XYZ file of C-alpha atoms in Angstrom:
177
model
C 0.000 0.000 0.000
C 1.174 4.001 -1.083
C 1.364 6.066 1.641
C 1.259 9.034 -0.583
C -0.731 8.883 -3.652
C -1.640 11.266 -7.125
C -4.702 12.677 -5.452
C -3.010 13.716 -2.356
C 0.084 15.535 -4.189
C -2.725 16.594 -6.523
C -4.894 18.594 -4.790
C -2.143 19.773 -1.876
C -2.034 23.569 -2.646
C 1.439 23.847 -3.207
C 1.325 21.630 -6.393
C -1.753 23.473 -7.530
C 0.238 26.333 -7.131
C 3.236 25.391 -9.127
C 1.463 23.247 -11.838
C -0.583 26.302 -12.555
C 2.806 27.837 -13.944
C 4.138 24.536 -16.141
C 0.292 23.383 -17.304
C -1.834 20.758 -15.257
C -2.855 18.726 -18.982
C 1.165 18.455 -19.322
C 2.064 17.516 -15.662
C -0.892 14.510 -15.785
C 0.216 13.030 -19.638
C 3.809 12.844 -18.546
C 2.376 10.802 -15.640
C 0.562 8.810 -17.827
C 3.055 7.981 -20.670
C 5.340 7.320 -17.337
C 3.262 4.943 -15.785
C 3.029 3.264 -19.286
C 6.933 3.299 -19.732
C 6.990 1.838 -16.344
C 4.891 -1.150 -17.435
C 6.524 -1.703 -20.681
C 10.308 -2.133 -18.980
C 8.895 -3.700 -15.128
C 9.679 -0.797 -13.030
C 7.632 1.226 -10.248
C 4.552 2.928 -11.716
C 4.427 4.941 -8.451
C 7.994 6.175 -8.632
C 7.561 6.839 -12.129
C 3.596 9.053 -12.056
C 5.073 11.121 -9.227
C 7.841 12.293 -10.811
C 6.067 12.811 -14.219
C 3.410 14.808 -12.389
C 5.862 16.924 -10.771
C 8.765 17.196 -12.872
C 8.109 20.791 -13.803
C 6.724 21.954 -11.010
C 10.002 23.967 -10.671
C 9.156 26.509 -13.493
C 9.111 30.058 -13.861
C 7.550 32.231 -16.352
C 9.880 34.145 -18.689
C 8.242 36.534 -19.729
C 9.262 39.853 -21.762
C 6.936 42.796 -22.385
C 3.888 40.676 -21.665
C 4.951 37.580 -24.089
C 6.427 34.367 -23.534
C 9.999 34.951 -23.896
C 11.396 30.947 -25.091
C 15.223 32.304 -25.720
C 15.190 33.741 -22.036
C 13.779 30.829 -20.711
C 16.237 28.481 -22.589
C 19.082 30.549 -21.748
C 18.422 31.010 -18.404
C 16.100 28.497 -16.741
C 16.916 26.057 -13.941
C 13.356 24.457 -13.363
C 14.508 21.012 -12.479
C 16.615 22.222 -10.309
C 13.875 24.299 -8.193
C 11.369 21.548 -9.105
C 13.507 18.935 -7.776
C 13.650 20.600 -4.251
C 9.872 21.644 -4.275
C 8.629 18.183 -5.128
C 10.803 16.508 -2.903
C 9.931 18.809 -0.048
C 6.474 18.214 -0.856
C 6.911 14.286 -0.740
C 8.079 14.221 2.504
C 5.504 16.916 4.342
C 2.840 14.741 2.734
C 4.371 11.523 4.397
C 6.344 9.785 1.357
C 8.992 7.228 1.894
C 12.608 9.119 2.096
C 14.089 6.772 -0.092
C 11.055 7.121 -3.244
C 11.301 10.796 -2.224
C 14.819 11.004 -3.056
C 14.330 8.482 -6.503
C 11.535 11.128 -7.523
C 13.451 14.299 -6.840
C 16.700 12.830 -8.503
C 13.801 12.078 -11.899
C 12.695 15.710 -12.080
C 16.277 16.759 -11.302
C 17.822 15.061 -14.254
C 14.291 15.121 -16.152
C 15.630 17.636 -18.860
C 20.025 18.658 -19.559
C 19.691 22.369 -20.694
C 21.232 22.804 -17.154
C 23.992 20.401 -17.035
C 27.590 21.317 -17.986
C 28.436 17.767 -18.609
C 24.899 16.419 -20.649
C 26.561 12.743 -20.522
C 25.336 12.112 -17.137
C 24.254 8.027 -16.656
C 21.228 7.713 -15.626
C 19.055 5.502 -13.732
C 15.902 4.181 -15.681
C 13.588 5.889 -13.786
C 15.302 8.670 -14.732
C 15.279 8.258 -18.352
C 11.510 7.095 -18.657
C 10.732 10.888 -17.136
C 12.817 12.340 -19.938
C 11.333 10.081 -22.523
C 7.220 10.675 -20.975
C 8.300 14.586 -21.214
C 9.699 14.098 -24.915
C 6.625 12.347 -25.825
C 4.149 15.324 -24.629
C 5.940 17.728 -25.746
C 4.962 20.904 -28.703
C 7.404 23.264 -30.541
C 8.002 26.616 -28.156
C 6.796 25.097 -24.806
C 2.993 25.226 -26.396
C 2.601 21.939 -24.120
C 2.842 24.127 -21.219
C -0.847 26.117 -22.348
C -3.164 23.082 -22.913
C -5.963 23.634 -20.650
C -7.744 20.828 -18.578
C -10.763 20.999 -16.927
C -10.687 19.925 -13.083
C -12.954 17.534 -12.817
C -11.635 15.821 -15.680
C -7.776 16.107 -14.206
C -9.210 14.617 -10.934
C -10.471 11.586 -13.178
C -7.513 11.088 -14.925
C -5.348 11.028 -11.166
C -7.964 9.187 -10.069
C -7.666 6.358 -13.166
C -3.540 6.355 -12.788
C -3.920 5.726 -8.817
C -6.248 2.613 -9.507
C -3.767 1.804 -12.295
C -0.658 2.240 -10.049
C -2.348 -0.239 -7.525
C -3.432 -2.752 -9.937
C -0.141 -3.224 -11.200
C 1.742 -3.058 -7.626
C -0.678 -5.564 -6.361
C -0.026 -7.579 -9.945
C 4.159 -7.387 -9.237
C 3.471 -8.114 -5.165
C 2.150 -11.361 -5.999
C 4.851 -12.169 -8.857
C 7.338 -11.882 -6.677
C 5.563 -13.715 -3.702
């Protein structure tokens, strides 16, 4: 059983908050395609929703002179950094394991390499299944970010992965029992 799960990190203000900035319809398909990934190559579904829900929830809105400014943001942004430390901050106020907080936070940290000096960085699969999920949801000029969702139909979809994320854990429990 989850301690933590979608719906809680969901609807906790602070993720509203910050999800708000990087696009709710974004945050929930990179969940999605990363609970699929997760299937496809046997690895955590749980591990791998939280971190594709919350692996922008570091950004920040360049703007300049009232317009979405994509060169500033490119040059200058660090959102996996700040969403790293938000989300796993987050994780453990809301009672997460230290361990899956730490696996999540390391996913959003190394989610995208427009940071990194060094962009040969190995990386755990968890890791690379957020930056594939991302890659897979993503539009020309950050136009992934502005796809609106409707709440009720965001809670539905959390709602669907949770069930999901259980029915699979409770599938692997008893494979490996």
């Amino acid at each position: 059983m989850r301690r933590v799960t979608l719906l809680d990190i969901f609807t906790h203000p602070i993720t509203q908050k910050y999800l708000g900035r990087s696009g709710v319809s974004h945050a929930i398909r990179v969940a999605q395609y990363a609970v699929q990934l997760a299937k496809q190559h046997d690895l955590n579904p749980d591990l791998a929703a939280k971190a594709g829900l919350l692996h922008d929830i570091g950004h920040y809105e360049w703007y300049t002179q009232g317009k979405w400014d994509f060169e500033e943001y490119r040059k200058y942004d660090i959102h996996a950094i700040k969403g790293a430390e938000r989300a796993h901050r987050l994780l453990i106020k809301l009672g997460e394991n230290r361990q899956n907080a730490k696996e999540i936070a390391l996913a959003i940290l190394l989610h995208t390499d427009s940071y990194l000096p060094d962009k040969n960085i190995r990386k755990t699969s968890l890791q690379e299944i957020i930056v594939t999920a991302d890659e897979m949801d993503e539009e020309p000029l950050g136009k992934h970010h502005y796809r609106k969702m409707e709440l009720n139909d965001a809670l539905e979809r959390i709602a669907q992965l949770d069930s999901d994320i259980e029915h699979v854990l409770d599938k692997q429990l008893r494979r490996s029992v």
